[in-house]
mmCIF file of C-alpha atoms and ligand atoms in Angstrom:
data_model
loop_
_atom_site.group_PDB
_atom_site.id
_atom_site.type_symbol
_atom_site.label_atom_id
_atom_site.label_comp_id
_atom_site.label_asym_id
_atom_site.label_seq_id
_atom_site.Cartn_x
_atom_site.Cartn_y
_atom_site.Cartn_z
ATOM 1 C CA UNK A 1 11.002 -21.093 -16.633
ATOM 2 C CA UNK A 2 11.475 -17.909 -18.437
ATOM 3 C CA UNK A 3 12.963 -15.153 -16.072
ATOM 4 C CA UNK A 4 10.996 -15.635 -12.905
ATOM 5 C CA UNK A 5 8.055 -17.574 -14.443
ATOM 6 C CA UNK A 6 7.302 -21.134 -14.312
ATOM 7 C CA UNK A 7 5.599 -20.904 -17.782
ATOM 8 C CA UNK A 8 4.397 -24.497 -17.984
ATOM 9 C CA UNK A 9 2.336 -23.942 -14.897
ATOM 10 C CA UNK A 10 1.088 -20.556 -15.885
ATOM 11 C CA UNK A 11 -0.076 -22.154 -19.148
ATOM 12 C CA UNK A 12 -2.592 -24.330 -17.291
ATOM 13 C CA UNK A 13 -4.511 -21.543 -15.490
ATOM 14 C CA UNK A 14 -7.607 -19.629 -16.880
ATOM 15 C CA UNK A 15 -6.270 -16.073 -17.747
ATOM 16 C CA UNK A 16 -6.393 -13.215 -16.550
ATOM 17 C CA UNK A 17 -5.158 -13.772 -13.116
ATOM 18 C CA UNK A 18 -2.476 -12.575 -10.650
ATOM 19 C CA UNK A 19 0.568 -14.508 -9.963
ATOM 20 C CA UNK A 20 2.475 -14.173 -6.861
ATOM 21 C CA UNK A 21 6.267 -15.079 -6.346
ATOM 22 C CA UNK A 22 6.206 -15.887 -2.824
ATOM 23 C CA UNK A 23 9.851 -16.287 -2.497
ATOM 24 C CA UNK A 24 10.322 -12.865 -3.465
ATOM 25 C CA UNK A 25 7.675 -11.763 -0.858
ATOM 26 C CA UNK A 26 9.552 -13.611 1.714
ATOM 27 C CA UNK A 27 12.997 -12.073 0.822
ATOM 28 C CA UNK A 28 11.351 -8.591 0.747
ATOM 29 C CA UNK A 29 9.994 -9.268 4.427
ATOM 30 C CA UNK A 30 13.478 -10.674 5.613
ATOM 31 C CA UNK A 31 14.945 -7.386 4.242
ATOM 32 C CA UNK A 32 12.423 -5.246 6.113
ATOM 33 C CA UNK A 33 13.083 -7.366 9.374
ATOM 34 C CA UNK A 34 16.890 -7.147 8.924
ATOM 35 C CA UNK A 35 16.636 -3.335 8.857
ATOM 36 C CA UNK A 36 14.301 -2.823 11.751
ATOM 37 C CA UNK A 37 16.187 -5.274 13.874
ATOM 38 C CA UNK A 38 18.970 -2.553 14.058
ATOM 39 C CA UNK A 39 16.297 -0.199 15.672
ATOM 40 C CA UNK A 40 14.512 -1.471 18.725
ATOM 41 C CA UNK A 41 11.949 1.206 18.786
ATOM 42 C CA UNK A 42 10.749 0.660 14.992
ATOM 43 C CA UNK A 43 7.492 -1.225 14.461
ATOM 44 C CA UNK A 44 6.225 -2.133 10.934
ATOM 45 C CA UNK A 45 2.562 -2.536 10.102
ATOM 46 C CA UNK A 46 1.547 -3.871 6.647
ATOM 47 C CA UNK A 47 -0.983 -1.628 4.859
ATOM 48 C CA UNK A 48 -3.860 -4.055 4.088
ATOM 49 C CA UNK A 49 -5.407 -1.963 1.395
ATOM 50 C CA UNK A 50 -2.442 -2.750 -1.007
ATOM 51 C CA UNK A 51 -3.305 -6.303 -1.346
ATOM 52 C CA UNK A 52 -5.704 -8.333 0.971
ATOM 53 C CA UNK A 53 -5.153 -11.750 -0.626
ATOM 54 C CA UNK A 54 -5.157 -14.129 2.277
ATOM 55 C CA UNK A 55 -2.138 -16.120 1.052
ATOM 56 C CA UNK A 56 -0.120 -12.796 1.021
ATOM 57 C CA UNK A 57 -1.642 -11.718 4.449
ATOM 58 C CA UNK A 58 -0.597 -15.113 6.027
ATOM 59 C CA UNK A 59 3.129 -14.624 5.016
ATOM 60 C CA UNK A 60 3.291 -11.069 6.058
ATOM 61 C CA UNK A 61 1.818 -11.896 9.440
ATOM 62 C CA UNK A 62 4.107 -14.812 9.880
ATOM 63 C CA UNK A 63 6.951 -12.330 9.245
ATOM 64 C CA UNK A 64 5.705 -10.265 12.492
ATOM 65 C CA UNK A 65 4.306 -7.418 10.991
ATOM 66 C CA UNK A 66 1.405 -5.519 12.264
ATOM 67 C CA UNK A 67 -1.540 -4.411 10.121
ATOM 68 C CA UNK A 68 -2.712 -0.866 8.983
ATOM 69 C CA UNK A 69 -6.462 -0.972 8.244
ATOM 70 C CA UNK A 70 -8.675 1.809 6.485
ATOM 71 C CA UNK A 71 -11.991 0.002 6.762
ATOM 72 C CA UNK A 72 -13.887 -2.554 9.035
ATOM 73 C CA UNK A 73 -13.622 -5.082 6.144
ATOM 74 C CA UNK A 74 -9.895 -4.642 6.460
ATOM 75 C CA UNK A 75 -9.869 -5.055 10.235
ATOM 76 C CA UNK A 76 -11.900 -8.229 9.470
ATOM 77 C CA UNK A 77 -9.398 -9.546 6.812
ATOM 78 C CA UNK A 78 -6.474 -8.773 9.316
ATOM 79 C CA UNK A 79 -8.152 -10.621 12.152
ATOM 80 C CA UNK A 80 -9.031 -13.596 9.920
ATOM 81 C CA UNK A 81 -5.459 -13.842 8.778
ATOM 82 C CA UNK A 82 -4.154 -13.837 12.351
ATOM 83 C CA UNK A 83 -2.860 -10.452 12.893
ATOM 84 C CA UNK A 84 -3.172 -9.722 16.554
ATOM 85 C CA UNK A 85 -5.626 -6.987 17.487
ATOM 86 C CA UNK A 86 -3.077 -5.091 19.458
ATOM 87 C CA UNK A 87 -0.873 -4.758 16.245
ATOM 88 C CA UNK A 88 -3.855 -3.338 14.295
ATOM 89 C CA UNK A 89 -4.123 0.576 13.461
ATOM 90 C CA UNK A 90 -7.071 1.869 12.034
ATOM 91 C CA UNK A 91 -6.955 5.086 9.737
ATOM 92 C CA UNK A 92 -9.398 6.748 7.413
ATOM 93 C CA UNK A 93 -11.400 10.052 7.039
ATOM 94 C CA UNK A 94 -14.802 8.439 7.294
ATOM 95 C CA UNK A 95 -15.121 5.569 9.942
ATOM 96 C CA UNK A 96 -18.739 4.395 10.254
ATOM 97 C CA UNK A 97 -20.119 3.471 13.483
ATOM 98 C CA UNK A 98 -20.095 -0.217 12.920
ATOM 99 C CA UNK A 99 -16.377 -0.074 11.921
ATOM 100 C CA UNK A 100 -15.620 2.016 15.110
ATOM 101 C CA UNK A 101 -17.470 -0.612 17.176
ATOM 102 C CA UNK A 102 -15.474 -3.492 15.565
ATOM 103 C CA UNK A 103 -12.254 -1.813 16.493
ATOM 104 C CA UNK A 104 -13.489 -1.203 20.012
ATOM 105 C CA UNK A 105 -14.686 -4.790 20.467
ATOM 106 C CA UNK A 106 -11.223 -6.080 19.599
ATOM 107 C CA UNK A 107 -9.276 -3.596 21.535
ATOM 108 C CA UNK A 108 -7.252 -2.561 18.559
ATOM 109 C CA UNK A 109 -3.853 -0.835 19.021
ATOM 110 C CA UNK A 110 -5.156 2.666 17.905
ATOM 111 C CA UNK A 111 -7.765 4.658 16.086
ATOM 112 C CA UNK A 112 -5.962 7.130 13.846
ATOM 113 C CA UNK A 113 -8.431 10.063 14.089
ATOM 114 C CA UNK A 114 -9.028 12.624 11.422
ATOM 115 C CA UNK A 115 -11.373 15.266 12.826
ATOM 116 C CA UNK A 116 -13.202 16.568 15.932
ATOM 117 C CA UNK A 117 -16.416 15.163 15.043
ATOM 118 C CA UNK A 118 -14.883 11.637 14.545
ATOM 119 C CA UNK A 119 -13.096 12.022 17.999
ATOM 120 C CA UNK A 120 -16.564 12.732 19.673
ATOM 121 C CA UNK A 121 -18.216 9.751 17.991
ATOM 122 C CA UNK A 122 -15.468 7.347 19.103
ATOM 123 C CA UNK A 123 -15.659 8.521 22.637
ATOM 124 C CA UNK A 124 -19.266 8.228 22.701
ATOM 125 C CA UNK A 125 -19.209 4.570 21.303
ATOM 126 C CA UNK A 126 -16.475 3.755 23.575
ATOM 127 C CA UNK A 127 -18.559 4.939 26.589
ATOM 128 C CA UNK A 128 -21.416 2.748 25.617
ATOM 129 C CA UNK A 129 -19.152 -0.177 25.729
ATOM 130 C CA UNK A 130 -17.389 1.008 28.814
ATOM 131 C CA UNK A 131 -14.050 1.088 27.122
ATOM 132 C CA UNK A 132 -11.253 3.487 26.522
ATOM 133 C CA UNK A 133 -10.123 3.865 22.857
ATOM 134 C CA UNK A 134 -6.430 4.462 22.318
ATOM 135 C CA UNK A 135 -6.348 7.305 19.827
ATOM 136 C CA UNK A 136 -3.667 8.875 17.563
ATOM 137 C CA UNK A 137 -4.291 12.085 15.764
ATOM 138 C CA UNK A 138 -3.526 12.124 12.030
ATOM 139 C CA UNK A 139 -1.953 15.356 11.515
ATOM 140 C CA UNK A 140 -1.623 17.064 7.954
ATOM 141 C CA UNK A 141 2.172 18.101 7.909
ATOM 142 C CA UNK A 142 1.700 20.103 4.769
ATOM 143 C CA UNK A 143 4.704 18.220 3.072
ATOM 144 C CA UNK A 144 4.588 17.622 -0.473
ATOM 145 C CA UNK A 145 5.739 14.296 -1.994
ATOM 146 C CA UNK A 146 7.103 14.214 -5.479
ATOM 147 C CA UNK A 147 4.735 11.875 -6.806
ATOM 148 C CA UNK A 148 1.454 11.652 -8.731
ATOM 149 C CA UNK A 149 -1.159 14.288 -7.742
ATOM 150 C CA UNK A 150 -3.710 11.578 -6.983
ATOM 151 C CA UNK A 151 -1.425 10.086 -4.462
ATOM 152 C CA UNK A 152 -0.154 12.956 -2.506
ATOM 153 C CA UNK A 153 -2.073 13.106 0.861
ATOM 154 C CA UNK A 154 0.062 15.447 3.147
ATOM 155 C CA UNK A 155 -0.757 18.815 1.605
ATOM 156 C CA UNK A 156 -2.981 21.222 3.326
ATOM 157 C CA UNK A 157 -5.415 21.004 0.341
ATOM 158 C CA UNK A 158 -5.888 17.420 0.621
ATOM 159 C CA UNK A 159 -8.859 15.899 2.559
ATOM 160 C CA UNK A 160 -6.722 13.924 5.077
ATOM 161 C CA UNK A 161 -5.837 14.692 8.753
ATOM 162 C CA UNK A 162 -6.144 17.575 11.118
ATOM 163 C CA UNK A 163 -4.457 20.829 10.269
ATOM 164 C CA UNK A 164 -1.286 21.507 12.251
ATOM 165 C CA UNK A 165 -2.623 24.550 13.616
ATOM 166 C CA UNK A 166 -5.545 22.656 15.294
ATOM 167 C CA UNK A 167 -3.323 19.962 16.815
ATOM 168 C CA UNK A 168 -3.157 21.374 20.212
ATOM 169 C CA UNK A 169 -6.877 22.064 20.518
ATOM 170 C CA UNK A 170 -7.749 18.646 19.480
ATOM 171 C CA UNK A 171 -5.300 17.054 21.860
ATOM 172 C CA UNK A 172 -6.882 19.258 24.752
ATOM 173 C CA UNK A 173 -10.404 18.219 23.563
ATOM 174 C CA UNK A 174 -9.482 14.481 23.583
ATOM 175 C CA UNK A 175 -7.711 14.916 27.072
ATOM 176 C CA UNK A 176 -10.952 16.113 28.417
ATOM 177 C CA UNK A 177 -12.875 12.991 27.180
ATOM 178 C CA UNK A 178 -13.355 10.065 29.486
ATOM 179 C CA UNK A 179 -13.382 7.295 26.961
ATOM 180 C CA UNK A 180 -10.376 8.047 24.641
ATOM 181 C CA UNK A 181 -6.899 8.109 25.466
ATOM 182 C CA UNK A 182 -4.372 10.135 23.396
ATOM 183 C CA UNK A 183 -1.301 8.124 22.563
ATOM 184 C CA UNK A 184 0.057 9.180 19.335
ATOM 185 C CA UNK A 185 0.659 11.322 16.233
ATOM 186 C CA UNK A 186 0.085 9.911 12.795
ATOM 187 C CA UNK A 187 1.305 11.044 9.422
ATOM 188 C CA UNK A 188 1.123 9.895 5.857
ATOM 189 C CA UNK A 189 2.253 11.980 2.985
ATOM 190 C CA UNK A 190 1.585 9.982 -0.152
ATOM 191 C CA UNK A 191 2.586 6.917 -1.973
ATOM 192 C CA UNK A 192 5.283 5.718 -4.539
ATOM 193 C CA UNK A 193 7.878 8.160 -3.045
ATOM 194 C CA UNK A 194 11.510 7.485 -4.109
ATOM 195 C CA UNK A 195 13.129 10.758 -2.886
ATOM 196 C CA UNK A 196 14.239 10.155 0.710
ATOM 197 C CA UNK A 197 14.160 14.169 0.905
ATOM 198 C CA UNK A 198 10.389 13.739 1.064
ATOM 199 C CA UNK A 199 10.607 11.610 4.191
ATOM 200 C CA UNK A 200 13.417 13.902 5.753
ATOM 201 C CA UNK A 201 10.957 16.773 5.224
ATOM 202 C CA UNK A 202 8.326 14.896 7.118
ATOM 203 C CA UNK A 203 11.036 14.001 9.930
ATOM 204 C CA UNK A 204 11.940 17.733 10.180
ATOM 205 C CA UNK A 205 8.165 18.713 10.594
ATOM 206 C CA UNK A 206 7.635 16.079 13.211
ATOM 207 C CA UNK A 207 10.645 17.284 15.125
ATOM 208 C CA UNK A 208 9.223 20.684 15.156
ATOM 209 C CA UNK A 209 5.894 19.581 16.459
ATOM 210 C CA UNK A 210 7.326 17.557 19.136
ATOM 211 C CA UNK A 211 9.339 20.539 20.392
ATOM 212 C CA UNK A 212 5.874 22.529 20.183
ATOM 213 C CA UNK A 213 3.914 19.957 22.189
ATOM 214 C CA UNK A 214 6.575 19.642 24.847
ATOM 215 C CA UNK A 215 6.426 23.332 25.507
ATOM 216 C CA UNK A 216 2.937 22.759 26.330
ATOM 217 C CA UNK A 217 3.921 19.729 28.489
ATOM 218 C CA UNK A 218 2.078 17.263 26.042
ATOM 219 C CA UNK A 219 3.840 13.839 25.961
ATOM 220 C CA UNK A 220 3.397 11.529 22.786
ATOM 221 C CA UNK A 221 3.747 7.768 23.421
ATOM 222 C CA UNK A 222 4.290 6.828 19.779
ATOM 223 C CA UNK A 223 4.721 8.403 16.320
ATOM 224 C CA UNK A 224 3.309 7.006 13.147
ATOM 225 C CA UNK A 225 4.848 7.967 10.049
ATOM 226 C CA UNK A 226 2.650 6.190 7.543
ATOM 227 C CA UNK A 227 3.899 4.403 4.393
ATOM 228 C CA UNK A 228 4.706 5.636 0.978
ATOM 229 C CA UNK A 229 8.047 3.977 0.006
ATOM 230 C CA UNK A 230 8.008 3.527 -3.736
ATOM 231 C CA UNK A 231 9.223 0.644 -5.964
ATOM 232 C CA UNK A 232 11.157 0.711 -9.277
ATOM 233 C CA UNK A 233 8.332 -0.029 -11.789
ATOM 234 C CA UNK A 234 10.914 0.297 -14.622
ATOM 235 C CA UNK A 235 13.214 -2.419 -13.410
ATOM 236 C CA UNK A 236 11.311 -5.076 -11.370
ATOM 237 C CA UNK A 237 13.992 -7.683 -12.311
ATOM 238 C CA UNK A 238 17.189 -5.443 -11.324
ATOM 239 C CA UNK A 239 15.485 -3.904 -8.287
ATOM 240 C CA UNK A 240 13.073 -6.435 -7.046
ATOM 241 C CA UNK A 241 13.404 -5.331 -3.215
ATOM 242 C CA UNK A 242 13.148 -1.665 -2.596
ATOM 243 C CA UNK A 243 15.923 0.212 -0.636
ATOM 244 C CA UNK A 244 14.597 -0.523 2.939
ATOM 245 C CA UNK A 245 17.923 0.464 4.376
ATOM 246 C CA UNK A 246 17.997 3.903 2.951
ATOM 247 C CA UNK A 247 14.333 4.285 4.128
ATOM 248 C CA UNK A 248 14.670 3.124 7.690
ATOM 249 C CA UNK A 249 18.076 4.947 7.842
ATOM 250 C CA UNK A 250 16.468 8.306 6.883
ATOM 251 C CA UNK A 251 14.056 8.022 9.788
ATOM 252 C CA UNK A 252 16.804 6.747 12.217
ATOM 253 C CA UNK A 253 19.064 9.705 11.398
ATOM 254 C CA UNK A 254 16.486 12.554 10.960
ATOM 255 C CA UNK A 255 13.680 11.754 13.474
ATOM 256 C CA UNK A 256 14.247 12.691 17.209
ATOM 257 C CA UNK A 257 12.533 10.226 19.091
ATOM 258 C CA UNK A 258 12.233 10.774 22.816
ATOM 259 C CA UNK A 259 13.055 8.039 25.455
ATOM 260 C CA UNK A 260 10.594 5.184 25.179
ATOM 261 C CA UNK A 261 8.842 6.390 22.182
ATOM 262 C CA UNK A 262 8.148 3.669 19.431
ATOM 263 C CA UNK A 263 8.072 4.696 15.785
ATOM 264 C CA UNK A 264 5.494 2.987 13.517
ATOM 265 C CA UNK A 265 5.504 2.624 9.831
ATOM 266 C CA UNK A 266 2.631 1.495 7.496
ATOM 267 C CA UNK A 267 4.115 0.065 4.438
ATOM 268 C CA UNK A 268 1.950 -1.223 1.574
ATOM 269 C CA UNK A 269 3.283 -1.042 -1.949
ATOM 270 C CA UNK A 270 6.965 -1.541 -1.094
ATOM 271 C CA UNK A 271 6.121 -4.855 0.573
ATOM 272 C CA UNK A 272 3.905 -6.479 -2.187
ATOM 273 C CA UNK A 273 4.179 -4.695 -5.420
ATOM 274 C CA UNK A 274 7.168 -6.547 -6.913
ATOM 275 C CA UNK A 275 6.140 -10.097 -6.162
ATOM 276 C CA UNK A 276 2.847 -9.732 -8.308
ATOM 277 C CA UNK A 277 2.293 -9.977 -11.946
ATOM 278 C CA UNK A 278 -1.018 -9.876 -13.946
ATOM 279 C CA UNK A 279 -0.951 -12.789 -16.267
ATOM 280 C CA UNK A 280 -3.184 -12.449 -19.559
ATOM 281 C CA UNK A 281 -3.269 -14.038 -22.860
ATOM 282 C CA UNK A 282 -3.068 -12.376 -26.170
ATOM 283 C CA UNK A 283 -6.640 -12.420 -27.960
ATOM 284 C CA UNK A 284 -5.870 -10.573 -31.152
ATOM 285 C CA UNK A 285 -3.165 -8.583 -32.905
ATOM 286 C CA UNK A 286 -5.033 -5.707 -34.665
ATOM 287 C CA UNK A 287 -3.206 -3.820 -37.113
ATOM 288 C CA UNK A 288 -4.363 -0.154 -37.082
ATOM 289 C CA UNK A 289 -3.696 2.605 -39.718
ATOM 290 C CA UNK A 290 -0.369 3.539 -38.206
ATOM 291 C CA UNK A 291 0.231 0.965 -35.447
ATOM 292 C CA UNK A 292 -0.394 -2.325 -33.996
ATOM 293 C CA UNK A 293 -2.607 -3.241 -31.172
ATOM 294 C CA UNK A 294 -1.988 -6.103 -28.967
ATOM 295 C CA UNK A 295 -5.389 -6.769 -27.381
ATOM 296 C CA UNK A 296 -5.214 -8.885 -24.252
ATOM 297 C CA UNK A 297 -7.933 -10.528 -22.114
ATOM 298 C CA UNK A 298 -6.923 -8.517 -18.895
ATOM 299 C CA UNK A 299 -8.321 -5.012 -18.794
ATOM 300 C CA UNK A 300 -8.728 -2.040 -16.482
ATOM 301 C CA UNK A 301 -11.068 -4.068 -14.445
ATOM 302 C CA UNK A 302 -8.201 -6.382 -13.483
ATOM 303 C CA UNK A 303 -5.610 -3.688 -12.952
ATOM 304 C CA UNK A 304 -6.786 -0.116 -12.900
ATOM 305 C CA UNK A 305 -3.509 1.764 -12.269
ATOM 306 C CA UNK A 306 -2.646 2.651 -15.747
ATOM 307 C CA UNK A 307 -6.205 3.942 -16.410
ATOM 308 C CA UNK A 308 -6.420 5.762 -12.981
ATOM 309 C CA UNK A 309 -2.938 7.135 -12.488
ATOM 310 C CA UNK A 310 -1.354 6.837 -15.970
ATOM 311 C CA UNK A 311 1.012 4.282 -14.140
ATOM 312 C CA UNK A 312 3.706 2.503 -15.797
ATOM 313 C CA UNK A 313 3.991 -1.136 -15.629
ATOM 314 C CA UNK A 314 6.718 -3.102 -17.476
ATOM 315 C CA UNK A 315 5.137 -5.489 -19.893
ATOM 316 C CA UNK A 316 6.443 -8.788 -21.178
ATOM 317 C CA UNK A 317 5.485 -11.462 -23.679
ATOM 318 C CA UNK A 318 6.689 -14.389 -21.818
ATOM 319 C CA UNK A 319 5.781 -17.020 -24.616
ATOM 320 C CA UNK A 320 7.568 -15.448 -27.527
ATOM 321 C CA UNK A 321 11.368 -15.363 -28.415
ATOM 322 C CA UNK A 322 10.716 -13.443 -31.551
ATOM 323 C CA UNK A 323 12.270 -10.031 -32.346
ATOM 324 C CA UNK A 324 10.682 -6.947 -30.785
ATOM 325 C CA UNK A 325 7.993 -5.142 -32.282
ATOM 326 C CA UNK A 326 6.043 -2.153 -31.457
ATOM 327 C CA UNK A 327 2.529 -2.272 -29.869
ATOM 328 C CA UNK A 328 -0.156 -0.537 -28.021
ATOM 329 C CA UNK A 329 -1.174 -2.913 -25.307
ATOM 330 C CA UNK A 330 -5.042 -2.651 -24.652
ATOM 331 C CA UNK A 331 -7.729 -4.495 -22.760
ATOM 332 C CA UNK A 332 -11.268 -5.591 -23.847
ATOM 333 C CA UNK A 333 -13.187 -3.034 -21.679
ATOM 334 C CA UNK A 334 -15.513 -0.562 -23.364
ATOM 335 C CA UNK A 335 -13.433 2.530 -22.175
ATOM 336 C CA UNK A 336 -10.830 4.444 -24.311
ATOM 337 C CA UNK A 337 -8.787 4.511 -21.116
ATOM 338 C CA UNK A 338 -8.457 0.783 -20.915
ATOM 339 C CA UNK A 339 -4.837 0.924 -22.165
ATOM 340 C CA UNK A 340 -1.873 -0.631 -20.440
ATOM 341 C CA UNK A 341 0.797 0.951 -22.472
ATOM 342 C CA UNK A 342 1.302 2.851 -25.691
ATOM 343 C CA UNK A 343 4.095 2.190 -28.337
ATOM 344 C CA UNK A 344 5.986 -0.393 -26.376
ATOM 345 C CA UNK A 345 8.384 -3.059 -27.550
ATOM 346 C CA UNK A 346 7.295 -6.631 -27.038
ATOM 347 C CA UNK A 347 8.630 -9.892 -28.493
ATOM 348 C CA UNK A 348 6.671 -10.549 -31.773
ATOM 349 C CA UNK A 349 3.271 -11.351 -30.254
ATOM 350 C CA UNK A 350 0.555 -13.759 -31.560
ATOM 351 C CA UNK A 351 -2.831 -14.977 -30.311
ATOM 352 C CA UNK A 352 -2.497 -17.214 -27.396
ATOM 353 C CA UNK A 353 0.822 -15.873 -26.001
ATOM 354 C CA UNK A 354 1.087 -15.015 -22.422
ATOM 355 C CA UNK A 355 1.602 -11.607 -21.574
ATOM 356 C CA UNK A 356 2.863 -10.605 -17.901
ATOM 357 C CA UNK A 357 2.364 -7.146 -16.531
ATOM 358 C CA UNK A 358 4.865 -6.889 -13.859
ATOM 359 C CA UNK A 359 4.958 -5.039 -10.575
ATOM 360 C CA UNK A 360 1.194 -5.592 -9.976
ATOM 361 C CA UNK A 361 1.115 -6.851 -6.455
ATOM 362 C CA UNK A 362 0.096 -3.687 -4.721
ATOM 363 C CA UNK A 363 -3.200 -1.887 -5.679
ATOM 364 C CA UNK A 364 -3.848 -4.494 -8.464
ATOM 365 C CA UNK A 365 -5.943 -7.478 -7.452
ATOM 366 C CA UNK A 366 -7.619 -5.588 -4.503
ATOM 367 C CA UNK A 367 -8.785 -2.824 -6.809
ATOM 368 C CA UNK A 368 -10.367 -5.113 -9.394
ATOM 369 C CA UNK A 369 -13.857 -4.437 -10.360
ATOM 370 C CA UNK A 370 -16.639 -6.430 -12.100
ATOM 371 C CA UNK A 371 -17.402 -3.549 -14.652
ATOM 372 C CA UNK A 372 -18.714 -5.023 -17.885
ATOM 373 C CA UNK A 373 -20.003 -8.028 -15.739
ATOM 374 C CA UNK A 374 -16.320 -9.318 -15.692
ATOM 375 C CA UNK A 375 -15.338 -12.115 -13.306
ATOM 376 C CA UNK A 376 -12.826 -10.958 -10.743
ATOM 377 C CA UNK A 377 -9.301 -12.113 -11.337
ATOM 378 C CA UNK A 378 -8.000 -14.905 -9.050
ATOM 379 C CA UNK A 379 -4.681 -14.759 -7.259
ATOM 380 C CA UNK A 380 -2.579 -17.741 -7.391
ATOM 381 C CA UNK A 381 0.765 -18.008 -5.302
ATOM 382 C CA UNK A 382 3.941 -19.730 -6.396
ATOM 383 C CA UNK A 383 3.568 -21.811 -3.315
ATOM 384 C CA UNK A 384 0.385 -23.579 -4.510
ATOM 385 C CA UNK A 385 0.801 -23.969 -8.188
HETATM 386 C C1 PLP B 17 -2.213 3.926 1.650
HETATM 387 C C2 PLP B 17 -1.777 4.147 3.217
HETATM 388 C C3 PLP B 17 -0.614 3.539 3.509
HETATM 389 C C4 PLP B 17 0.358 2.690 2.524
HETATM 390 O O1 PLP B 17 0.950 3.349 1.613
HETATM 391 P P1 PLP B 17 1.979 2.754 0.617
HETATM 392 O O2 PLP B 17 2.285 3.850 -0.291
HETATM 393 O O3 PLP B 17 1.307 1.630 -0.081
HETATM 394 O O4 PLP B 17 3.228 2.306 1.472
HETATM 395 C C5 PLP B 17 -0.130 3.789 4.731
HETATM 396 N N1 PLP B 17 -0.872 4.543 5.605
HETATM 397 C C6 PLP B 17 -2.107 5.071 5.234
HETATM 398 C C7 PLP B 17 -2.714 5.830 6.127
HETATM 399 C C8 PLP B 17 -2.394 4.962 3.994
HETATM 400 O O5 PLP B 17 -3.719 5.454 3.619
#
């Protein structure tokens, strides 16, 4: 073992691949469950899009979480892993007919609706099946999250949700339809949020909207505040489990729930990011004019976050005990953006050394592509190797 890694076992597997520390995943889920047990009205769904590896899904389902899906494929993955349909919520700006039909056939908990045209289509398709679809409206709360521009979703300029000004009109339209039943409001302001003030701002906005709706005698059965809690990418060892207490306490203190209302959460990254590492092997150390490149066999096709969002991941040479040297860590893909980190310190590195890219359990394996005709990375859990 070096740190959290069973090196001897990792050595046996063809790189690059994802390694999941299932003990950490289970400890993370226990932490979530401990916190929500203090609040009867809280219900947590796991955002499947963060990682849909079946082994991960099974453990999350066993912990009792529901599923948040953003495509028909994710609904299928959730059902296959045993998530009950009445714990599945389905969001997304562009749901196609087959995806809506799939949700209807399984009587999912709710469709999170993002526009009037979508509402009309759900009503029409539900009518054909003689069903009534439970719908929540995704409202754009125009609350900014202090995170990367590509992962804020709750500003008026973003494509997501229904504008607050249109909320009542859309609820009235929905109420006039025979085959949809309005049950809730849905929000999601962004991802990798570490400032509890952002969630407080969302709570304040929801409190205002509830008062506004009540003045029109509109009752809401459930509120869904989405996900977005961030993780500590700098210190995966020191902070392996996010501060769920601070997160849930913020909602408990700031959001004024009405009697019998339930409060739903959709956590993705915070559940799975820290348990996953991308394991790769050093191919070459290349001496440039002014720097050294550590060229590894994983690339942006295996983990796209650094190229897509300039995301930071802690990188470690888990084979070497040599003194630190400074490297640019790069992949083999024919793109200049295929860089994991520039000018970082690694233990002296050589061909064949194993390199671990940490905190890669969320938006890692699931975003892998076959660009350059690469093989998709496999995911291995600590339970099986
Ligand atoms: C992506 C997404 C989530 C999960 O976000 P995290 O930041 O991974 O917690 C939750 N809800 C919706 C609607 C999403 O699109």
